[in-house]
Structures are given as structure tokens and as C-alpha cells.
Short mmCIF file of C-alpha atoms in Angstrom, two decimals:
data_model
loop_
_atom_site.label_atom_id
_atom_site.label_comp_id
_atom_site.label_asym_id
_atom_site.label_seq_id
_atom_site.Cartn_x
_atom_site.Cartn_y
_atom_site.Cartn_z
CA MET C 9 18.12 -4.86 7.52
CA ASN C 10 15.16 -2.81 9.05
CA LEU C 11 12.88 -0.92 7.05
CA ALA C 12 13.74 2.61 8.37
CA VAL C 13 17.57 2.15 7.21
CA VAL C 14 15.71 0.38 3.52
CA GLY C 15 13.62 3.41 3.15
CA MET C 16 16.57 5.88 4.14
CA ILE C 17 19.20 4.35 1.44
CA ALA C 18 16.24 4.61 -1.15
CA GLY C 19 15.49 8.02 -0.10
CA MET C 20 19.08 9.14 -1.06
CA ALA C 21 18.76 6.94 -4.33
CA LEU C 22 15.96 9.29 -5.32
CA ALA C 23 17.84 12.31 -4.35
CA PHE C 24 20.92 11.57 -6.06
CA ALA C 25 18.93 11.08 -9.29
CA GLY C 26 17.22 13.98 -8.95
CA TYR C 27 19.89 16.08 -8.31
CA PHE C 28 22.41 14.68 -10.70
CA GLY C 29 20.05 13.52 -13.51
CA GLY C 30 17.21 15.72 -13.24
CA PHE C 31 13.45 14.93 -13.14
CA GLY C 32 13.32 12.64 -15.45
CA ALA C 33 16.02 10.42 -13.76
CA PHE C 34 14.22 10.92 -10.46
CA LEU C 35 11.29 9.40 -12.27
CA LEU C 36 13.44 6.55 -13.75
CA VAL C 37 14.51 5.61 -10.20
CA ALA C 38 11.38 5.87 -8.37
CA ALA C 39 9.56 3.74 -11.07
CA LEU C 40 12.52 0.87 -11.30
CA GLY C 41 12.45 0.61 -7.05
CA ALA C 42 8.87 0.08 -7.26
CA ILE C 43 9.36 -2.46 -9.57
CA GLY C 44 12.06 -4.30 -7.94
CA PHE C 45 10.00 -3.69 -4.47
CA VAL C 46 6.98 -5.90 -6.19
CA ALA C 47 9.57 -8.36 -7.29
CA GLY C 48 10.97 -8.84 -4.27
CA ARG C 49 7.68 -9.20 -2.60
CA PHE C 50 6.38 -11.99 -5.02
CA LEU C 51 10.18 -13.57 -4.77
CA GLU C 52 9.50 -13.92 -0.86
CA GLY C 53 5.91 -15.19 -0.90
CA ASP C 54 4.04 -12.43 0.33
CA LEU C 55 2.39 -11.79 -2.96
CA GLN C 56 0.30 -13.63 -5.70
CA PRO C 57 -0.05 -12.79 -9.16
CA GLY C 58 -3.84 -13.24 -8.89
CA GLU C 59 -3.95 -10.31 -6.50
CA PHE C 60 -3.31 -7.87 -8.96
CA PHE C 61 -6.08 -9.38 -11.36
CA ARG C 62 -8.82 -10.41 -9.35
CA SER C 63 -11.88 -7.89 -8.55
CA ARG C 64 -12.92 -6.17 -5.73
CA GLY C 65 -15.98 -8.34 -5.07
CA ASP C 66 -14.02 -11.55 -5.35
CA ARG C 67 -12.47 -12.58 -1.84
CA ARG C 68 -10.92 -15.52 -1.87
CA GLY C 69 -8.98 -16.96 0.77
#
């Protein structure tokens, strides 16, 4: 699936959550989507756990 289709599906999910569940449901879906995105990037090997905890001055690799 290309990124445009994935973005469209995510936008539709957020729209349904906002419409039927209110703003709280919208925020919950957005937060869980972001967590799922980061977890997927970890599983694909695009991100390493150390990238979140390294200081800006430490440029290894």
C-alpha cells in the first residue's frame, strides 16, 4: 500500500472517531496511531531504540 492510501485511511479513522466519539476519542485514536507507527518502524528496522535517547551532540553512525 502506498503512503497516500495509508494516510487517507488514517484520516478517515480519525474523522469517524471524532464524529462518533467526540474529541477525546479523536485524541485517543491519534495517540494510538502514532504509537503504532513508531512500533511498526521499530519492527521494520528503520528506527533503533537509542535514537530516542541520544543527545543532539552525539552523532554516531
